[in-house]
Amino acid sequence: MNKIDRIKELVEILNEASKAYYAEDVEIMSNFEYDKLYDELVSLETETGMILANSPTQNVGYEVVSELPKERHPAKMLSLDKTKEVDALVSWLGDKKGLLSWKMDGLTVVLTYEDGKLVKAVTRGNGEIGEVITANARTFVNIPGAISYKGKLTIRGEAIITYSDFEKINASIVDADAKYKNPRNLCSGSVRQLSSKVTAERSVRFYAFSMVEPEDKELLASFKDSFEKRFEYLTGLGFDVVEYKEVSADNLPEMVQWFSNKISSNDFPTDGLVLSFDDTAYGKSLGTTAKFPRDAIAFKWRDEEAETTLREIEWSPSRTGLINPVAIFDTVELEGTDVSRASLHNITYVKDMKLGIGDRIKVYKANMIIPQISQNLTGSGAFDIPVMCPACGGKTEIKNENGTETLNCINPDCPAKNIKLFSLFVSRNAMNIDGMSEATIERFIGAGILHKLSDIYHLAEHRDIIVNMEGFGEKSYNNLIKAVDSSRKADMAAFLYGLGIAGFGVANAKLVVKAYKSDFDAIMNATEEELTEIDQVGAVLAHDFVTYFSEDAKKEEVMRLLGEIEFVIEENTAEQDLEGMTFVITGSLETYPNRDALKKEIEDRGGKVAGSVSAKTTCLINNDINSNSSKNKKAKSLGIPIITEIDFRNRQFT
């Protein structure tokens, strides 16, 4: 491994350790190990002169601005001419050597370095004027904050968010309506934040795709008019560059296919390829047109089309109240996969396409991914707009905003608007039903087979519908039904939590079940006065709890659910020797498989587990008694004992 790659590896390892330590109170390496790797990183940064912007050696403060300043680019950044024909690429390249690279789908950013430091970052904007985002760029995951070259260097590249980071960010957002639509939009918004702290949380990455002609004649001469040598030089400075391949007219079709085959496994969004002349002097001599430079051309994959018959327009309710039309057509193969559905967006789109049941249509995959209708060969316009919501049976309403008609459900209690309740009920800490993702729940609601929670236990009645859903099949259906049936043996506290009572968490549910000795009838008829006598159950929570069970519709639904499940009551024979004690757990464990196991033992023995250290804490359990974690510091300041797992097992609480 070369020194630059080792620097990148060390930054990733150390940042992960810091995140675990400070944000999660988990120590994944000892202080000795951390210091050893940190010293190695400092040594390598000093030796190479390359320092990543997010290196732990850099104490970078965050910056908040009221607006992003505008700045004119020294030279207009032109868009590339495009083609969908491989033959056109071959003809364009002629007998020259070329470089074929990804055309990444993010936000173009221009970085300027002076005296080895990043001094400016500007977005492409409209090609003439961009926005200054220097503070934000300094938080990008992989750009060097310092480089060994001390002259002025300007680099163009694409800021992106990978699919895996995109999924992590969305997974951390509880509110489904607040989740982001795609990596490109998230990246664009992240790069242009007014607070660089927000940008830092988004894992933005930068991939260089070109270099502005350097003023340093000696440096320029070292490139020997080779675009590839510029890439190699940038790589040596510590930049990630777009993946590229050397091509000629002879192997160009083969290399286009090579890139095509990689799309499905890429972790980053792309919208095509870029072909550039390797000979930069030759490319420069060609000049530009009014719109395009002549030294590079973009390639877009020709969309594979198939003709089929429209069989149905399905109206799918969503959590926002929108009821979205979806085309169902005879299955065709596109880009190597079977396709039978395509979004129709809204009523206006359906009308403009003159779509009707039985029409012959042409379909394709936009960017080789998203099924779309490209053409209606019949144009009958024979379709009906539903007057009732498929999810709840309530009235629908057509809204017209800026000339676009959409269909909406106006029932505030429509189950499609309460997907979060279904999602909570099937979650791991509640009924733990695998295979019921939010996307699956939304599709089941849209298909009219989920109206209320108890319908989950009647999914087997809709086997034919589920098996024929896109992405499902016999195996997925069987696994889902097996998971549903497994949940019929239920933990009472988990069930109570899964009902979604306002403010009612897992810990509260366990306390209530324990206080009422697992008598669910007594729990449903609990009074506010009784509940407030339970430690950690306040007046507001007690009121919301009693209100929930006082509503006839909710109580009836609970009774239906009770008819589907059976509570498994585990008799607690453990000695109640921890009664009245409160523990906080932090750091890694050695003798227990996880924190939940230790937490369960404490609760079974009558104790409580809190998330933070306070004056009420009996002990802090941490195997690294001498660590400088925030919880250790707080415990020491309050005079609270810090004990190890072994101390806990031996009841050494002092």
XYZ file of C-alpha atoms in Angstrom:
654
model
C 0.000 0.000 0.000
C 1.421 3.410 -0.941
C 1.646 6.296 1.531
C -1.342 8.230 0.163
C -3.602 5.182 0.422
C -2.320 4.513 3.952
C -3.208 8.086 4.951
C -6.752 7.573 3.656
C -7.032 4.276 5.510
C -5.778 5.780 8.783
C -8.166 8.744 8.551
C -11.092 6.373 8.077
C -10.047 4.108 10.964
C -9.380 6.961 13.400
C -12.558 8.864 12.516
C -14.602 5.700 13.013
C -12.999 5.198 16.414
C -13.677 8.815 17.404
C -17.294 8.588 16.297
C -17.810 5.408 18.312
C -16.117 6.909 21.360
C -17.708 10.352 21.474
C -21.081 9.805 19.816
C -21.898 6.245 20.848
C -19.878 5.743 24.038
C -18.290 2.644 22.545
C -14.533 2.093 22.535
C -13.503 0.032 19.507
C -9.784 0.458 20.206
C -7.635 1.273 23.197
C -6.110 4.708 23.759
C -2.694 3.136 23.117
C -3.803 1.803 19.713
C -5.428 5.116 18.795
C -2.340 7.132 19.711
C -0.087 4.760 17.761
C -2.172 5.109 14.574
C -2.539 8.877 15.113
C 1.241 9.287 15.351
C 1.666 7.247 12.161
C -0.816 9.523 10.402
C 0.983 12.690 11.555
C 4.271 11.263 10.307
C 2.849 10.378 6.881
C 1.128 13.764 6.507
C 4.408 15.523 7.301
C 6.315 13.317 4.878
C 3.916 13.606 1.938
C 2.533 17.107 2.530
C -0.974 15.717 1.880
C -3.608 16.206 4.566
C -7.220 15.158 4.047
C -9.756 17.802 4.989
C -11.439 15.430 7.463
C -8.206 14.199 9.036
C -8.371 13.947 12.854
C -5.129 15.959 12.955
C -7.053 18.970 11.685
C -9.206 20.830 14.182
C -11.624 22.253 11.599
C -14.371 24.445 12.964
C -17.765 24.636 11.309
C -18.977 27.799 9.652
C -22.481 29.200 9.352
C -23.275 31.882 6.777
C -26.423 33.839 6.014
C -26.118 33.203 2.284
C -23.739 31.668 -0.251
C -21.740 34.369 -2.094
C -21.858 34.285 -5.895
C -18.710 34.289 -7.982
C -18.064 34.398 -11.721
C -15.853 31.645 -13.130
C -12.665 32.864 -14.880
C -13.790 30.979 -17.989
C -17.289 29.771 -18.838
C -17.847 26.090 -17.976
C -19.512 24.653 -21.066
C -21.693 21.550 -21.145
C -20.590 18.581 -23.233
C -22.149 17.562 -26.511
C -23.933 14.207 -26.240
C -24.549 11.062 -28.246
C -26.274 7.718 -27.690
C -24.455 6.003 -30.543
C -21.259 4.035 -29.935
C -20.425 4.423 -33.630
C -20.555 8.190 -33.178
C -17.999 7.892 -30.342
C -15.711 5.825 -32.558
C -16.001 8.361 -35.374
C -15.393 11.264 -32.979
C -12.227 9.668 -31.567
C -10.814 8.742 -34.961
C -7.209 7.565 -34.789
C -6.494 9.348 -31.488
C -5.963 7.846 -28.046
C -8.812 8.636 -25.621
C -9.833 8.299 -22.009
C -13.297 6.940 -21.218
C -14.612 7.731 -17.740
C -17.805 7.837 -15.701
C -20.075 10.855 -15.960
C -21.021 10.986 -12.293
C -24.433 12.322 -11.308
C -23.878 14.838 -8.526
C -22.898 18.511 -8.374
C -19.879 19.930 -10.207
C -17.457 21.779 -7.903
C -14.261 23.713 -8.690
C -11.475 23.595 -6.065
C -8.579 26.058 -5.926
C -5.385 25.411 -3.951
C -2.690 27.976 -3.177
C 0.449 27.426 -1.118
C -0.664 23.822 -0.637
C -3.979 24.723 0.997
C -7.591 24.701 -0.174
C -8.518 28.380 -0.473
C -11.701 28.296 -2.522
C -14.493 25.985 -3.675
C -17.197 27.131 -6.090
C -20.153 25.262 -7.593
C -20.632 25.179 -11.350
C -23.900 27.102 -11.070
C -25.091 28.120 -14.546
C -21.613 27.685 -15.993
C -20.787 31.369 -15.701
C -21.595 32.160 -12.064
C -21.398 29.692 -9.192
C -21.778 29.781 -5.415
C -18.818 29.852 -3.027
C -18.936 26.796 -0.745
C -15.356 26.722 0.596
C -16.259 25.935 4.224
C -18.551 23.133 3.091
C -15.945 21.625 0.766
C -13.497 21.389 3.657
C -15.873 18.847 5.225
C -16.001 16.553 2.176
C -14.979 13.037 3.164
C -12.079 12.547 0.766
C -10.583 15.836 -0.438
C -7.099 16.908 0.700
C -7.129 19.974 2.904
C -3.424 20.339 2.207
C -1.271 19.069 -0.681
C 2.447 18.944 -1.373
C 2.282 21.244 -4.446
C 2.639 24.875 -3.338
C 1.670 26.696 -6.544
C -1.845 27.590 -7.658
C -3.870 24.584 -8.783
C -7.515 24.531 -9.875
C -9.345 21.218 -10.100
C -12.797 20.407 -11.399
C -14.742 17.418 -10.176
C -18.075 16.003 -9.118
C -19.377 16.057 -5.562
C -21.495 12.961 -4.922
C -23.148 10.954 -2.169
C -22.845 7.200 -2.591
C -25.883 4.943 -2.579
C -24.705 3.262 0.649
C -24.253 6.600 2.454
C -27.615 7.751 1.060
C -29.289 4.677 2.546
C -27.589 5.236 5.919
C -28.764 8.853 6.022
C -32.333 7.891 5.124
C -32.307 5.035 7.652
C -31.497 7.535 10.414
C -34.612 9.610 9.616
C -37.638 8.436 11.591
C -40.215 10.506 9.698
C -40.775 8.681 6.410
C -42.049 11.860 4.755
C -38.721 13.544 5.507
C -36.590 10.915 3.791
C -34.642 12.042 0.739
C -35.659 10.998 -2.780
C -32.315 10.271 -4.413
C -28.551 10.766 -3.859
C -28.175 13.544 -6.438
C -30.783 15.830 -4.863
C -29.421 15.126 -1.392
C -25.892 15.921 -2.580
C -26.939 19.168 -4.242
C -28.674 20.331 -1.077
C -25.825 19.150 1.159
C -23.098 20.947 -0.798
C -25.065 24.217 -0.763
C -25.903 24.274 2.960
C -25.476 27.510 4.900
C -24.020 25.509 7.797
C -20.936 23.431 7.043
C -21.794 21.253 10.056
C -24.796 19.929 8.129
C -22.612 19.238 5.085
C -20.172 17.325 7.275
C -22.958 14.975 8.373
C -23.828 14.022 4.780
C -20.645 12.123 3.748
C -20.099 14.101 0.538
C -17.247 12.843 -1.664
C -15.332 14.562 -4.468
C -14.015 12.910 -7.631
C -11.739 14.988 -9.843
C -12.411 14.840 -13.598
C -10.192 17.616 -14.989
C -7.611 20.244 -14.150
C -7.629 23.863 -15.250
C -4.425 24.709 -17.156
C -1.852 25.414 -14.409
C 0.148 28.675 -14.512
C 3.302 26.758 -13.534
C 4.995 26.085 -16.892
C 7.304 23.468 -15.393
C 4.383 21.546 -13.960
C 2.462 21.872 -17.218
C 5.418 20.532 -19.184
C 5.639 17.491 -16.909
C 2.233 16.352 -18.118
C 3.590 16.007 -21.684
C 0.221 16.993 -23.149
C -1.350 13.862 -21.641
C -4.749 13.957 -19.930
C -3.928 10.638 -18.247
C -0.739 12.080 -16.706
C -2.864 14.833 -15.160
C -5.044 12.161 -13.568
C -1.946 10.361 -12.315
C -0.576 13.595 -10.857
C -3.843 14.353 -9.034
C -3.906 10.826 -7.666
C -0.380 11.333 -6.362
C -1.519 14.482 -4.540
C -4.200 12.467 -2.748
C -7.284 13.177 -4.873
C -9.740 10.511 -5.907
C -10.265 10.760 -9.672
C -13.103 9.365 -11.749
C -12.509 5.795 -12.857
C -11.235 5.784 -16.439
C -9.939 3.470 -19.140
C -7.551 4.147 -22.022
C -9.369 3.587 -25.338
C -8.858 3.629 -29.075
C -11.307 3.280 -31.939
C -10.628 -0.464 -31.923
C -11.517 -1.233 -28.299
C -13.983 1.613 -27.647
C -17.182 -0.482 -28.158
C -15.784 -3.164 -25.852
C -14.958 -0.624 -23.134
C -18.396 1.006 -23.365
C -19.835 -2.448 -22.687
C -17.391 -2.900 -19.783
C -18.711 0.275 -18.152
C -22.297 -0.798 -18.900
C -21.797 -4.068 -17.058
C -20.563 -2.224 -13.940
C -23.574 0.065 -13.513
C -25.629 -2.378 -11.450
C -22.812 -2.879 -8.921
C -21.697 0.776 -8.666
C -22.121 2.480 -5.286
C -22.468 5.888 -6.940
C -25.025 7.488 -9.271
C -24.019 8.008 -12.902
C -25.805 9.321 -15.966
C -23.399 8.271 -18.706
C -19.758 8.325 -19.781
C -17.278 10.980 -20.915
C -14.818 10.435 -23.773
C -11.845 12.822 -23.862
C -8.795 13.105 -26.101
C -5.723 12.095 -24.133
C -3.686 14.603 -26.180
C -4.602 17.846 -24.371
C -2.751 20.040 -26.878
C -4.737 18.521 -29.735
C -7.989 18.898 -27.821
C -7.234 22.530 -27.034
C -6.446 23.246 -30.702
C -9.983 22.213 -31.691
C -11.480 25.137 -29.742
C -15.182 25.227 -28.856
C -18.551 25.738 -30.449
C -20.965 28.285 -29.020
C -22.257 25.622 -26.649
C -19.737 22.795 -26.361
C -15.988 22.210 -26.021
C -14.566 20.013 -28.769
C -12.050 18.090 -26.626
C -14.635 15.827 -24.958
C -18.063 14.314 -25.620
C -20.664 12.693 -23.350
C -22.216 9.320 -24.024
C -25.718 8.382 -22.879
C -26.799 4.793 -23.148
C -29.503 4.288 -25.744
C -32.631 3.334 -23.882
C -33.741 -0.202 -24.718
C -37.430 -0.083 -25.665
C -40.071 -2.798 -25.741
C -43.650 -2.780 -27.019
C -46.388 -4.136 -24.770
C -50.070 -3.771 -23.828
C -51.410 -1.617 -20.991
C -53.668 -3.843 -18.890
C -54.505 -1.689 -15.894
C -53.949 1.670 -14.246
C -53.456 1.025 -10.542
C -54.044 3.943 -8.175
C -51.620 3.769 -5.270
C -52.260 5.882 -2.137
C -49.242 7.408 -0.396
C -48.533 8.802 3.046
C -48.903 12.375 1.763
C -52.483 11.767 0.608
C -51.508 11.675 -3.063
C -52.960 8.739 -5.002
C -50.424 7.979 -7.700
C -51.306 6.229 -10.989
C -49.166 3.219 -11.924
C -49.240 1.484 -15.319
C -49.574 -2.320 -15.227
C -48.651 -3.947 -18.548
C -47.708 -7.306 -20.011
C -44.231 -8.234 -18.749
C -41.318 -7.324 -21.011
C -37.560 -7.680 -20.571
C -35.551 -4.464 -20.354
C -31.845 -4.189 -19.553
C -31.818 -7.827 -18.442
C -34.771 -7.695 -16.012
C -38.516 -8.345 -16.274
C -40.635 -5.193 -16.100
C -44.421 -4.972 -15.758
C -45.019 -1.633 -13.978
C -44.170 2.018 -14.545
C -45.077 5.199 -12.692
C -47.521 7.519 -14.470
C -46.781 10.434 -12.094
C -50.162 12.258 -12.077
C -53.500 12.715 -13.847
C -52.120 15.325 -16.238
C -49.417 12.912 -17.414
C -52.006 10.164 -18.038
C -54.175 12.587 -20.017
C -51.254 13.962 -22.039
C -50.207 10.423 -22.971
C -53.857 9.630 -23.872
C -53.485 6.358 -22.027
C -56.272 3.809 -21.913
C -56.703 0.170 -20.952
C -55.692 -2.061 -23.851
C -53.442 0.543 -25.521
C -50.225 -0.590 -27.190
C -47.369 1.262 -25.512
C -43.563 1.445 -25.661
C -41.628 1.288 -22.407
C -37.981 1.816 -21.461
C -35.742 2.245 -18.423
C -34.598 5.822 -17.863
C -30.850 5.751 -17.132
C -31.161 1.961 -17.382
C -32.945 1.926 -14.007
C -36.432 3.509 -13.824
C -39.235 2.062 -16.017
C -41.074 4.711 -18.036
C -43.569 4.848 -20.910
C -41.978 6.451 -23.957
C -44.858 6.310 -26.415
C -48.550 5.419 -26.668
C -49.193 3.810 -30.057
C -52.994 3.680 -29.655
C -53.995 6.818 -27.750
C -57.495 5.736 -26.680
C -57.606 7.836 -23.505
C -59.999 5.272 -22.011
C -59.310 5.412 -18.276
C -61.373 6.165 -15.172
C -60.353 8.308 -12.218
C -61.440 6.604 -8.974
C -63.899 8.492 -6.781
C -62.943 6.451 -3.702
C -59.523 5.920 -2.120
C -58.356 2.313 -2.572
C -56.888 2.303 0.948
C -59.783 3.611 3.034
C -62.819 3.923 0.733
C -63.061 7.644 1.466
C -63.772 10.313 -1.118
C -61.065 11.476 -3.473
C -60.431 14.991 -4.714
C -58.669 16.255 -7.838
C -56.342 19.180 -7.158
C -54.825 21.436 -9.790
C -51.549 23.130 -8.926
C -49.815 25.141 -11.625
C -51.628 23.222 -14.348
C -50.833 19.765 -12.946
C -53.780 17.657 -11.800
C -53.287 15.173 -8.969
C -55.673 12.780 -7.213
C -55.822 13.022 -3.413
C -57.459 11.217 -0.490
C -59.059 13.728 1.869
C -59.628 11.285 4.765
C -57.238 12.241 7.612
C -57.525 8.717 9.069
C -56.612 6.948 5.840
C -54.245 4.073 6.687
C -51.942 5.170 3.872
C -51.247 8.295 5.925
C -50.394 6.226 8.997
C -47.638 4.012 7.621
C -45.441 4.880 10.598
C -47.926 3.151 12.932
C -47.776 -0.059 10.878
C -43.991 0.248 10.705
C -43.748 0.620 14.490
C -46.032 -2.369 15.109
C -43.886 -4.735 13.002
C -40.530 -3.331 14.205
C -37.917 -5.394 16.058
C -38.763 -3.985 19.511
C -42.479 -4.552 18.948
C -43.910 -7.585 17.084
C -40.673 -8.236 15.157
C -42.207 -9.217 11.801
C -39.415 -9.584 9.234
C -40.197 -8.719 5.627
C -42.564 -5.839 6.445
C -40.531 -2.813 5.366
C -42.187 0.578 4.984
C -42.125 0.126 1.217
C -43.920 -3.230 1.538
C -46.468 -1.793 3.958
C -47.153 1.095 1.583
C -47.702 -1.310 -1.311
C -50.034 -3.508 0.755
C -52.057 -0.458 1.768
C -52.143 0.724 -1.829
C -53.392 -2.710 -2.923
C -56.229 -2.478 -0.396
C -55.148 -5.441 1.762
C -54.071 -3.423 4.826
C -56.532 -1.089 6.489
C -55.854 -1.690 10.180
C -53.176 -3.431 12.258
C -55.181 -6.633 12.673
C -55.232 -7.065 8.871
C -51.568 -8.081 9.161
C -52.781 -11.396 10.568
C -55.005 -11.971 7.538
C -52.420 -11.461 4.788
C -52.661 -15.161 3.901
C -56.136 -14.410 2.527
C -54.480 -12.257 -0.159
C -51.853 -14.747 -1.318
C -52.513 -14.311 -5.052
C -52.198 -10.521 -4.864
C -48.972 -10.617 -2.844
C -47.247 -13.351 -4.870
C -47.847 -11.393 -8.065
C -46.534 -8.088 -6.721
C -43.282 -6.887 -8.272
C -40.378 -7.928 -6.073
C -42.424 -10.657 -4.393
C -42.867 -14.305 -5.240
C -43.712 -17.601 -3.596
C -40.583 -17.633 -1.418
C -40.959 -14.034 -0.198
C -44.645 -14.627 0.505
C -43.943 -17.804 2.512
C -41.221 -16.073 4.539
C -43.571 -13.185 5.311
C -46.425 -15.427 6.458
C -43.987 -17.425 8.586
C -42.821 -14.197 10.266
C -46.421 -13.093 10.853
C -47.309 -16.445 12.423
C -44.193 -16.339 14.616
C -45.340 -13.000 16.013
C -48.560 -14.584 17.302
C -46.538 -15.683 20.352
C -45.994 -12.212 21.725
C -44.270 -10.447 24.584
C -46.839 -8.253 26.325
C -44.583 -5.215 26.722
C -43.516 -5.422 23.065
C -47.175 -5.586 21.988
C -48.089 -2.634 24.197
C -45.240 -0.593 22.726
C -46.269 -1.554 19.190
C -49.720 0.006 19.589
C -48.133 3.423 19.127
C -49.511 5.159 22.223
C -48.205 8.740 22.220
C -44.907 9.075 24.102
C -44.984 5.439 25.175
C -41.629 3.696 24.708
C -40.296 0.200 25.330
C -39.074 1.014 28.838
C -42.455 2.476 29.832
C -44.228 -0.592 28.479
C -42.065 -2.910 30.581
C -42.728 -0.842 33.702
C -46.499 -0.900 33.188
C -46.599 -4.651 32.466
C -44.526 -5.296 35.568
C -46.662 -3.006 37.749
C -49.874 -4.766 36.647
C -48.305 -8.239 36.894
C -48.950 -8.996 33.203
C -52.732 -8.561 33.563
C -53.700 -6.979 30.238
C -57.332 -6.392 31.215
C -56.122 -4.389 34.197
C -53.690 -2.496 31.964
C -56.471 -1.473 29.535
C -58.587 -0.237 32.443
C -55.794 1.550 34.277
C -56.529 5.001 35.711
C -54.295 8.054 35.508
C -53.851 7.986 39.270
C -52.640 4.391 39.216
C -50.251 4.976 36.352
C -48.600 8.032 37.882
C -47.684 5.923 40.900
C -45.360 3.941 38.616
C -41.858 5.379 38.668
C -40.953 7.229 35.412
C -44.614 7.469 34.287
C -45.652 11.114 34.506
C -49.040 12.807 34.326
C -48.906 13.564 30.595
C -47.967 9.996 29.664
C -50.633 8.600 31.997
C -53.271 10.856 30.438
C -52.327 9.831 26.879
C -52.337 6.159 27.874
C -55.803 6.286 29.441
C -57.159 8.384 26.545
C -55.959 5.761 24.034
C -57.909 2.934 25.672
C -60.962 5.136 26.225
C -61.482 5.504 22.454
C -63.913 2.827 21.295
C -62.353 2.348 17.841
C -58.868 1.818 19.269
C -60.070 -0.481 22.013
C -62.004 -2.550 19.472
C -58.886 -2.863 17.330
C -56.850 -3.952 20.358
C -59.459 -6.625 21.069
C -59.228 -7.846 17.466
C -55.453 -8.059 17.818
C -55.770 -9.944 21.110
C -57.864 -12.490 19.232
C -54.912 -13.114 16.904
C -52.058 -13.389 19.410
C -51.123 -15.173 22.602
C -48.975 -13.574 25.273
C -45.923 -15.486 26.407
C -45.501 -14.732 30.088
C -42.045 -15.606 31.354
C -42.121 -16.136 35.078
C -39.366 -14.118 36.686
C -37.730 -16.282 39.330
C -34.709 -14.035 39.734
C -33.909 -12.677 43.157
C -34.994 -9.035 43.373
C -31.658 -7.981 44.826
C -31.304 -4.855 42.664
C -34.590 -3.269 43.715
C -34.237 0.518 43.922
C -30.899 0.594 42.054
C -30.243 2.397 38.768
C -27.398 1.470 36.435
C -25.894 3.057 33.312
C -24.027 0.831 30.812
C -21.306 2.118 28.496
C -18.364 0.792 26.494
C -17.826 -2.677 25.059
C -18.856 -5.822 26.933
C -16.879 -9.035 27.380
C -18.979 -11.602 29.250
C -22.440 -10.525 28.034
C -23.303 -10.904 24.309
C -24.672 -7.341 24.153
C -26.064 -4.519 26.268
C -29.633 -5.800 25.952
C -28.627 -9.021 27.718
C -27.063 -7.139 30.627
C -30.004 -4.739 30.721
C -32.467 -7.642 30.884
C -30.632 -9.220 33.815
C -30.665 -5.935 35.733
C -34.393 -5.454 35.111
C -35.196 -9.089 35.932
C -33.478 -8.560 39.262
C -35.587 -5.483 39.992
C -33.129 -2.809 38.927
C -33.396 -0.062 36.312
C -31.156 0.939 33.412
C -30.846 4.606 32.445
C -29.253 6.144 29.379
C -27.272 8.863 31.134
C -25.453 9.361 34.414
C -27.233 11.450 37.050
C -27.330 11.877 40.815
C -29.809 8.964 40.929
C -27.359 6.545 39.303
C -26.179 3.731 41.577
C -23.269 2.609 39.371
C -21.785 3.156 35.946
C -20.801 -0.165 34.323
C -17.737 0.311 32.117
C -14.967 -2.238 31.619
C -12.515 0.607 30.975
C -12.692 2.285 34.360
C -9.888 4.718 33.529
C -11.214 5.939 30.167
C -11.915 9.631 29.622
C -15.391 9.103 28.197
C -18.022 11.727 29.012
C -19.956 9.253 31.167
C -16.864 8.348 33.172
C -16.133 12.023 33.754
C -19.717 12.697 34.831
C -19.714 9.724 37.206
C -16.436 10.830 38.789
C -17.706 14.377 39.231
C -20.800 13.081 41.046
C -18.897 10.531 43.129
C -20.720 7.597 41.486
C -18.840 4.274 41.454
C -17.556 2.995 38.100
C -17.523 -0.814 37.998
C -16.654 -3.555 35.507
C -18.840 -6.487 34.423
C -16.954 -8.712 36.850
C -17.626 -6.234 39.671
C -21.316 -6.312 38.758
C -21.434 -10.111 38.765
C -19.711 -10.127 42.163
C -22.076 -7.418 43.506
C -19.170 -5.077 44.146
C -21.126 -1.846 43.717
C -18.735 0.469 45.506
